[in-house]
Short mmCIF file of C-alpha atoms and ligand atoms in Angstrom, two decimals:
data_model
loop_
_atom_site.label_atom_id
_atom_site.label_comp_id
_atom_site.label_asym_id
_atom_site.label_seq_id
_atom_site.Cartn_x
_atom_site.Cartn_y
_atom_site.Cartn_z
CA UNK A 1 13.20 -35.99 -11.76
CA UNK A 2 13.32 -34.12 -8.51
CA UNK A 3 10.32 -35.52 -6.64
CA UNK A 4 11.15 -36.03 -2.97
CA UNK A 5 8.97 -37.77 -0.40
CA UNK A 6 9.42 -38.14 3.33
CA UNK A 7 7.42 -40.89 4.99
CA UNK A 8 7.24 -40.79 8.80
CA UNK A 9 10.78 -39.46 8.99
CA UNK A 10 12.08 -38.85 12.51
CA UNK A 11 15.35 -37.57 13.92
CA UNK A 12 16.70 -37.74 17.44
CA UNK A 13 19.98 -36.47 18.80
CA UNK A 14 20.65 -38.76 21.75
CA UNK A 15 17.49 -38.78 23.83
CA UNK A 16 16.04 -35.69 22.23
CA UNK A 17 13.66 -36.13 19.33
CA UNK A 18 13.92 -32.95 17.26
CA UNK A 19 11.78 -34.24 14.36
CA UNK A 20 8.69 -36.24 15.37
CA UNK A 21 7.25 -38.43 12.56
CA UNK A 22 6.94 -36.17 9.55
CA UNK A 23 5.34 -36.71 6.14
CA UNK A 24 6.02 -34.42 3.21
CA UNK A 25 5.93 -34.57 -0.58
CA UNK A 26 7.89 -32.17 -2.73
CA UNK A 27 6.82 -32.30 -6.35
CA UNK A 28 9.21 -32.22 -9.26
CA UNK A 29 10.12 -28.66 -10.18
CA UNK A 30 8.61 -27.05 -7.09
CA UNK A 31 10.22 -24.20 -5.19
CA UNK A 32 9.60 -25.20 -1.59
CA UNK A 33 10.54 -23.05 1.38
CA UNK A 34 10.97 -24.43 4.91
CA UNK A 35 10.29 -21.58 7.31
CA UNK A 36 10.05 -21.37 11.07
CA UNK A 37 11.74 -19.86 14.10
CA UNK A 38 15.37 -20.58 14.92
CA UNK A 39 15.86 -24.11 16.31
CA UNK A 40 12.63 -25.53 14.83
CA UNK A 41 14.51 -28.15 12.78
CA UNK A 42 14.77 -26.62 9.30
CA UNK A 43 18.47 -27.35 8.82
CA UNK A 44 18.10 -30.81 10.30
CA UNK A 45 15.32 -31.63 7.86
CA UNK A 46 17.35 -30.35 4.92
CA UNK A 47 20.40 -32.31 6.05
CA UNK A 48 18.30 -35.48 6.34
CA UNK A 49 17.15 -35.01 2.75
CA UNK A 50 20.74 -34.33 1.64
CA UNK A 51 22.00 -37.39 3.50
CA UNK A 52 24.32 -35.34 5.70
CA UNK A 53 22.45 -36.72 8.72
CA UNK A 54 21.00 -40.22 9.12
CA UNK A 55 17.29 -40.50 9.83
CA UNK A 56 16.31 -42.14 13.13
CA UNK A 57 13.22 -43.62 11.51
CA UNK A 58 11.07 -43.46 8.38
CA UNK A 59 11.80 -43.46 4.67
CA UNK A 60 13.05 -40.93 2.14
CA UNK A 61 12.44 -41.39 -1.59
CA UNK A 62 13.99 -39.38 -4.38
CA UNK A 63 12.52 -39.76 -7.85
CA UNK A 64 10.48 -42.65 -6.44
CA UNK A 65 13.62 -44.61 -5.52
CA UNK A 66 14.46 -45.48 -1.91
CA UNK A 67 17.15 -43.04 -0.79
CA UNK A 68 17.01 -43.35 3.01
CA UNK A 69 20.42 -44.98 3.26
CA UNK A 70 22.13 -43.55 0.19
CA UNK A 71 25.27 -41.52 0.83
CA UNK A 72 24.96 -37.80 -0.07
CA UNK A 73 26.93 -38.12 -3.33
CA UNK A 74 24.52 -40.77 -4.64
CA UNK A 75 21.35 -38.75 -4.07
CA UNK A 76 21.74 -36.47 -7.09
CA UNK A 77 21.03 -33.40 -4.94
CA UNK A 78 23.14 -30.28 -4.61
CA UNK A 79 23.47 -28.40 -1.36
CA UNK A 80 24.33 -24.77 -2.10
CA UNK A 81 26.64 -23.44 0.54
CA UNK A 82 27.31 -19.80 1.25
CA UNK A 83 29.69 -18.03 -1.10
CA UNK A 84 32.56 -18.03 1.37
CA UNK A 85 33.05 -21.70 0.53
CA UNK A 86 34.79 -20.65 -2.73
CA UNK A 87 38.50 -21.28 -3.27
CA UNK A 88 40.12 -17.83 -3.26
CA UNK A 89 43.17 -18.83 -5.32
CA UNK A 90 41.14 -20.40 -8.14
CA UNK A 91 39.48 -18.56 -11.02
CA UNK A 92 35.70 -18.56 -11.30
CA UNK A 93 36.02 -21.12 -14.10
CA UNK A 94 38.04 -23.51 -11.94
CA UNK A 95 35.81 -22.95 -8.91
CA UNK A 96 32.72 -23.88 -10.95
CA UNK A 97 34.42 -26.86 -12.61
CA UNK A 98 35.85 -28.16 -9.35
CA UNK A 99 33.25 -30.85 -8.52
CA UNK A 100 33.38 -32.13 -12.11
CA UNK A 101 37.15 -32.35 -12.03
CA UNK A 102 36.95 -34.23 -8.73
CA UNK A 103 34.51 -36.64 -10.33
CA UNK A 104 37.00 -37.26 -13.15
CA UNK A 105 34.73 -35.93 -15.90
CA UNK A 106 36.37 -35.40 -19.28
CA UNK A 107 37.58 -31.91 -20.03
CA UNK A 108 35.30 -31.20 -23.00
CA UNK A 109 32.16 -32.04 -20.99
CA UNK A 110 33.48 -29.96 -18.05
CA UNK A 111 33.92 -26.99 -20.38
CA UNK A 112 30.49 -27.42 -21.91
CA UNK A 113 28.81 -27.45 -18.49
CA UNK A 114 30.82 -24.52 -17.12
CA UNK A 115 30.02 -22.44 -20.22
CA UNK A 116 26.33 -23.29 -19.91
CA UNK A 117 26.20 -22.51 -16.16
CA UNK A 118 28.06 -19.22 -16.67
CA UNK A 119 25.52 -18.22 -19.29
CA UNK A 120 22.56 -19.00 -17.01
CA UNK A 121 24.17 -17.07 -14.15
CA UNK A 122 25.47 -14.11 -16.20
CA UNK A 123 29.04 -14.94 -15.24
CA UNK A 124 30.46 -15.40 -18.75
CA UNK A 125 32.56 -12.25 -18.53
CA UNK A 126 33.94 -13.13 -15.11
CA UNK A 127 35.21 -16.68 -15.69
CA UNK A 128 38.87 -15.69 -15.49
CA UNK A 129 38.57 -13.61 -12.33
CA UNK A 130 39.18 -14.78 -8.81
CA UNK A 131 36.47 -14.62 -6.11
CA UNK A 132 38.22 -11.66 -4.46
CA UNK A 133 37.59 -9.61 -7.61
CA UNK A 134 33.82 -10.17 -7.50
CA UNK A 135 30.92 -8.57 -5.64
CA UNK A 136 29.13 -10.51 -2.90
CA UNK A 137 26.24 -11.29 -5.23
CA UNK A 138 28.55 -12.54 -7.98
CA UNK A 139 30.36 -14.77 -5.49
CA UNK A 140 27.04 -16.24 -4.42
CA UNK A 141 26.30 -16.97 -8.09
CA UNK A 142 29.62 -18.76 -8.47
CA UNK A 143 28.71 -20.92 -5.48
CA UNK A 144 25.41 -21.73 -7.19
CA UNK A 145 27.27 -22.38 -10.47
CA UNK A 146 29.30 -25.04 -8.78
CA UNK A 147 26.04 -26.84 -7.99
CA UNK A 148 24.41 -26.29 -11.38
CA UNK A 149 27.19 -28.04 -13.31
CA UNK A 150 26.46 -31.26 -11.45
CA UNK A 151 22.98 -31.16 -13.00
CA UNK A 152 21.29 -32.20 -9.75
CA UNK A 153 17.65 -33.24 -9.57
CA UNK A 154 17.18 -30.72 -6.74
CA UNK A 155 19.00 -27.79 -5.16
CA UNK A 156 19.03 -27.41 -1.39
CA UNK A 157 19.70 -23.98 0.12
CA UNK A 158 20.20 -23.38 3.86
CA UNK A 159 19.73 -19.67 4.62
CA UNK A 160 22.07 -18.71 1.78
CA UNK A 161 21.41 -14.99 2.07
CA UNK A 162 21.61 -14.51 5.83
CA UNK A 163 25.14 -13.05 5.72
CA UNK A 164 24.38 -10.51 3.01
CA UNK A 165 23.29 -6.92 3.63
CA UNK A 166 19.62 -6.06 3.14
CA UNK A 167 19.86 -4.59 -0.36
CA UNK A 168 21.94 -7.47 -1.69
CA UNK A 169 19.54 -9.94 -0.09
CA UNK A 170 16.62 -8.54 -2.06
CA UNK A 171 18.69 -8.71 -5.27
CA UNK A 172 19.78 -12.31 -4.66
CA UNK A 173 16.24 -13.31 -3.74
CA UNK A 174 15.13 -12.20 -7.21
CA UNK A 175 18.07 -13.92 -8.85
CA UNK A 176 17.36 -17.26 -7.19
CA UNK A 177 13.66 -17.00 -8.13
CA UNK A 178 14.65 -16.20 -11.71
CA UNK A 179 17.10 -19.09 -11.75
CA UNK A 180 14.28 -21.39 -10.72
CA UNK A 181 12.16 -20.05 -13.57
CA UNK A 182 14.96 -20.82 -16.01
CA UNK A 183 16.09 -24.22 -14.72
CA UNK A 184 12.70 -25.48 -13.50
CA UNK A 185 14.59 -27.77 -11.14
CA UNK A 186 13.22 -28.61 -7.69
CA UNK A 187 14.54 -26.22 -5.06
CA UNK A 188 14.26 -26.52 -1.29
CA UNK A 189 15.12 -23.30 0.47
CA UNK A 190 15.45 -22.87 4.23
CA UNK A 191 14.90 -19.50 5.89
CA UNK A 192 13.63 -18.05 9.16
CA UNK A 193 12.47 -14.98 7.22
CA UNK A 194 8.81 -15.16 6.36
CA UNK A 195 9.17 -12.40 3.75
CA UNK A 196 11.68 -14.56 1.85
CA UNK A 197 9.28 -17.48 2.16
CA UNK A 198 6.31 -15.48 0.88
CA UNK A 199 8.16 -13.94 -2.06
CA UNK A 200 10.04 -17.01 -3.31
CA UNK A 201 7.97 -20.12 -2.63
CA UNK A 202 5.52 -22.09 -4.73
CA UNK A 203 4.87 -24.01 -1.52
CA UNK A 204 5.72 -23.03 2.04
CA UNK A 205 6.24 -25.55 4.82
CA UNK A 206 5.82 -23.84 8.21
CA UNK A 207 7.67 -25.67 10.97
CA UNK A 208 7.58 -25.37 14.73
CA UNK A 209 9.45 -27.68 17.10
CA UNK A 210 10.09 -30.15 14.27
CA UNK A 211 6.41 -30.38 13.34
CA UNK A 212 4.73 -29.18 10.19
CA UNK A 213 2.16 -26.55 11.18
CA UNK A 214 0.92 -25.99 7.63
CA UNK A 215 1.84 -26.58 4.01
CA UNK A 216 0.46 -24.31 1.32
CA UNK A 217 1.04 -21.63 -1.24
CA UNK A 218 1.96 -18.19 0.13
CA UNK A 219 -1.55 -16.86 -0.44
CA UNK A 220 -3.21 -19.94 1.09
CA UNK A 221 -1.22 -19.37 4.26
CA UNK A 222 -1.98 -15.68 4.21
CA UNK A 223 -5.70 -16.08 3.59
CA UNK A 224 -6.42 -19.14 5.71
CA UNK A 225 -3.79 -19.90 8.35
CA UNK A 226 -4.66 -23.27 9.93
CA UNK A 227 -3.83 -22.15 13.44
CA UNK A 228 -2.75 -19.26 15.63
CA UNK A 229 0.95 -20.06 15.17
CA UNK A 230 0.83 -19.75 11.37
CA UNK A 231 -1.46 -16.72 11.68
CA UNK A 232 1.12 -14.93 13.80
CA UNK A 233 4.13 -16.11 11.81
CA UNK A 234 3.10 -15.33 8.23
CA UNK A 235 2.47 -11.68 7.37
CA UNK A 236 4.25 -8.46 8.21
CA UNK A 237 3.45 -6.60 10.36
CA UNK A 238 2.05 -9.52 12.32
CA UNK A 239 -1.63 -10.34 12.53
CA UNK A 240 -3.35 -8.88 15.62
CA UNK A 241 -4.57 -11.69 17.86
CA UNK A 242 -7.41 -10.76 20.16
CA UNK A 243 -9.07 -12.86 22.86
CA UNK A 244 -11.69 -12.25 25.53
CA UNK A 245 -15.16 -10.85 25.00
CA UNK A 246 -14.43 -9.48 21.53
CA UNK A 247 -13.45 -13.00 20.32
CA UNK A 248 -16.44 -14.56 22.13
CA UNK A 249 -18.71 -12.17 20.18
CA UNK A 250 -17.46 -13.92 17.06
CA UNK A 251 -17.92 -17.41 18.51
CA UNK A 252 -14.18 -17.90 18.93
CA UNK A 253 -11.51 -18.10 21.62
CA UNK A 254 -9.16 -15.94 19.59
CA UNK A 255 -9.78 -13.77 16.58
CA UNK A 256 -7.09 -12.48 14.26
CA UNK A 257 -7.12 -9.38 12.07
CA UNK A 258 -4.22 -8.33 9.89
CA UNK A 259 -3.02 -4.72 10.22
CA UNK A 260 -3.97 -4.06 6.57
CA UNK A 261 -7.56 -5.15 7.25
CA UNK A 262 -8.30 -2.51 9.85
CA UNK A 263 -9.38 1.01 8.90
CA UNK A 264 -8.45 3.96 11.10
CA UNK A 265 -10.40 7.16 11.59
CA UNK A 266 -10.11 10.09 13.99
CA UNK A 267 -13.93 10.28 14.31
CA UNK A 268 -15.70 6.95 14.54
CA UNK A 269 -15.31 3.19 14.36
CA UNK A 270 -15.79 -0.14 16.10
CA UNK A 271 -12.90 0.12 18.55
CA UNK A 272 -11.36 3.13 20.22
CA UNK A 273 -7.78 3.56 21.39
CA UNK A 274 -4.78 5.85 21.62
CA UNK A 275 -1.83 6.02 19.26
CA UNK A 276 1.41 5.12 21.02
CA UNK A 277 3.75 5.16 18.06
CA UNK A 278 3.20 5.86 14.40
CA UNK A 279 5.87 4.53 12.08
CA UNK A 280 6.05 6.38 8.78
CA UNK A 281 7.42 4.21 6.00
CA UNK A 282 6.40 6.66 3.30
CA UNK A 283 4.22 4.22 1.36
CA UNK A 284 2.39 3.14 4.52
CA UNK A 285 2.10 4.17 8.12
CA UNK A 286 1.94 1.63 10.93
CA UNK A 287 -0.10 2.85 13.87
CA UNK A 288 0.51 1.07 17.16
CA UNK A 289 -2.58 1.59 19.26
CA UNK A 290 -2.98 1.10 23.03
CA UNK A 291 -5.92 1.22 25.40
CA UNK A 292 -8.35 -0.54 23.10
CA UNK A 293 -9.21 -3.12 25.74
CA UNK A 294 -8.49 -5.79 23.05
CA UNK A 295 -4.77 -6.54 23.25
CA UNK A 296 -1.66 -4.80 24.55
CA UNK A 297 -1.08 -3.25 21.16
CA UNK A 298 -3.18 -3.30 18.03
CA UNK A 299 -1.18 -2.58 14.89
CA UNK A 300 -2.91 -0.95 11.96
CA UNK A 301 -1.51 -0.36 8.50
CA UNK A 302 -2.87 2.84 7.01
CA UNK A 303 -2.10 5.16 4.12
CA UNK A 304 1.37 6.71 4.19
CA UNK A 305 -0.13 10.18 4.44
CA UNK A 306 -2.28 9.38 7.50
CA UNK A 307 -1.34 11.92 10.14
CA UNK A 308 -1.41 10.75 13.75
CA UNK A 309 0.74 11.62 16.72
CA UNK A 310 1.47 9.99 20.05
CA UNK A 311 -1.56 10.27 22.31
CA UNK A 312 -4.13 10.91 19.56
CA UNK A 313 -7.44 9.13 19.87
CA UNK A 314 -8.10 6.79 16.96
CA UNK A 315 -11.10 4.66 16.01
CA UNK A 316 -10.50 1.30 14.37
CA UNK A 317 -12.84 -0.76 12.18
CA UNK A 318 -11.93 -4.31 11.08
CA UNK A 319 -13.16 -5.57 7.69
CA UNK A 320 -15.84 -8.07 8.75
CA UNK A 321 -14.95 -10.74 6.18
CA UNK A 322 -11.24 -10.56 7.02
CA UNK A 323 -11.61 -11.68 10.63
CA UNK A 324 -9.96 -15.06 11.32
CA UNK A 325 -11.48 -17.19 14.09
CA UNK A 326 -9.63 -19.75 16.21
CA UNK A 327 -10.89 -22.21 18.84
CA UNK A 328 -9.51 -23.02 22.31
CA UNK A 329 -6.88 -25.33 20.72
CA UNK A 330 -5.76 -22.48 18.49
CA UNK A 331 -7.18 -24.15 15.37
CA UNK A 332 -8.94 -22.23 12.65
CA UNK A 333 -12.74 -22.28 12.73
CA UNK A 334 -13.96 -22.59 9.14
P1 ADP B 401 16.99 -24.51 12.59
O1 ADP B 401 17.80 -24.79 11.37
O2 ADP B 401 15.51 -24.48 12.32
O3 ADP B 401 17.43 -23.30 13.31
P2 ADP B 401 18.19 -26.98 13.55
O4 ADP B 401 17.70 -27.99 12.59
O5 ADP B 401 19.58 -26.50 13.39
O6 ADP B 401 17.18 -25.75 13.60
O7 ADP B 401 18.05 -27.56 15.02
C1 ADP B 401 16.88 -28.18 15.50
C2 ADP B 401 17.12 -28.67 16.89
O8 ADP B 401 18.04 -29.75 16.87
C3 ADP B 401 17.70 -27.63 17.83
O9 ADP B 401 17.12 -27.81 19.10
C4 ADP B 401 19.17 -27.98 17.85
O10 ADP B 401 19.76 -27.60 19.06
C5 ADP B 401 19.16 -29.49 17.69
N1 ADP B 401 20.35 -30.01 17.01
C6 ADP B 401 20.71 -29.75 15.73
N2 ADP B 401 21.85 -30.40 15.40
C7 ADP B 401 22.23 -31.10 16.51
C8 ADP B 401 23.31 -31.99 16.81
N3 ADP B 401 24.23 -32.30 15.91
N4 ADP B 401 23.34 -32.51 18.06
C9 ADP B 401 22.40 -32.22 18.98
N5 ADP B 401 21.36 -31.41 18.76
C10 ADP B 401 21.25 -30.84 17.54
MG1 MG B 402 19.35 -23.70 10.51
#
């Protein structure tokens, strides 16, 4: 249950092809995150899988069965919408049971499923409340509960946390990850936030302009980005990308070094520059360094206690085995 394959799937809106032929396999039980900049086709891809949009070409299979032309309700998938899709006048119990009632399921089975879902989501004590009497996080859980009771073979989430404040987002991120641990059901989660992708995914699919740039585990993408796009997209703060003579020294057109792989010293090092801004996060300090002759700004992540002020001279030394090399096409050199 829950294996989804896309075979040369394409999508055009009128004359514009937003998804060129795309192949992807999502294994049963995987937590897959689609990540990429706004407009890259994440929602479109999710909606094609859900059946909310028709493909322009190619095949979709769900649990090895052809699903390309199945209507959404027949695909056995559940799209989790944002919590504001709850009915305000209905109790939590009735909100969660709603799709089952619509499907004409018998009352005893409805109750069994609602009780089970409430237990999984820690909503047992809130079943008789209305959405207005719940916190934002609890409302989001009710929205998820409404999907769980349908016992789908996969859950599809489209940026479900984007309307929540930062603290709640981190909490919900953990809850959804935990839910996946408990249910072990396939989940496809769309976000433009690479931190969400890194923290939640078993497998990340990085998209740009409707194309898959790379598929891999969070650490695979972090350690060995296939190209300059993925290198710059995954990781925070962003990887420093350096061209020119310094890259040529390494037999590359571009080299990349992550901020956490550069040491800073006031006395000596490979590169010399001037601190423009130092951002103190407490646990770490981000030094933004100008006048290195390498790039406009080189960002370095140093110890939180590192003292540096605007205008200070700083010497930077990259860890030699953490330098990524890319060719003229922007592809990784092994
Ligand atoms: P994302 O979710 O990654 O931000 P979308 O999948 O929403 O991106 O959109 C991908 C591209 O397809 C964008 O260029 C968008 O303008 C276009 N697009 C999406 N839906 C439609 C539509 N119904 N009609 C025309 N163009 C669309
Ligand atoms: Mg979208």
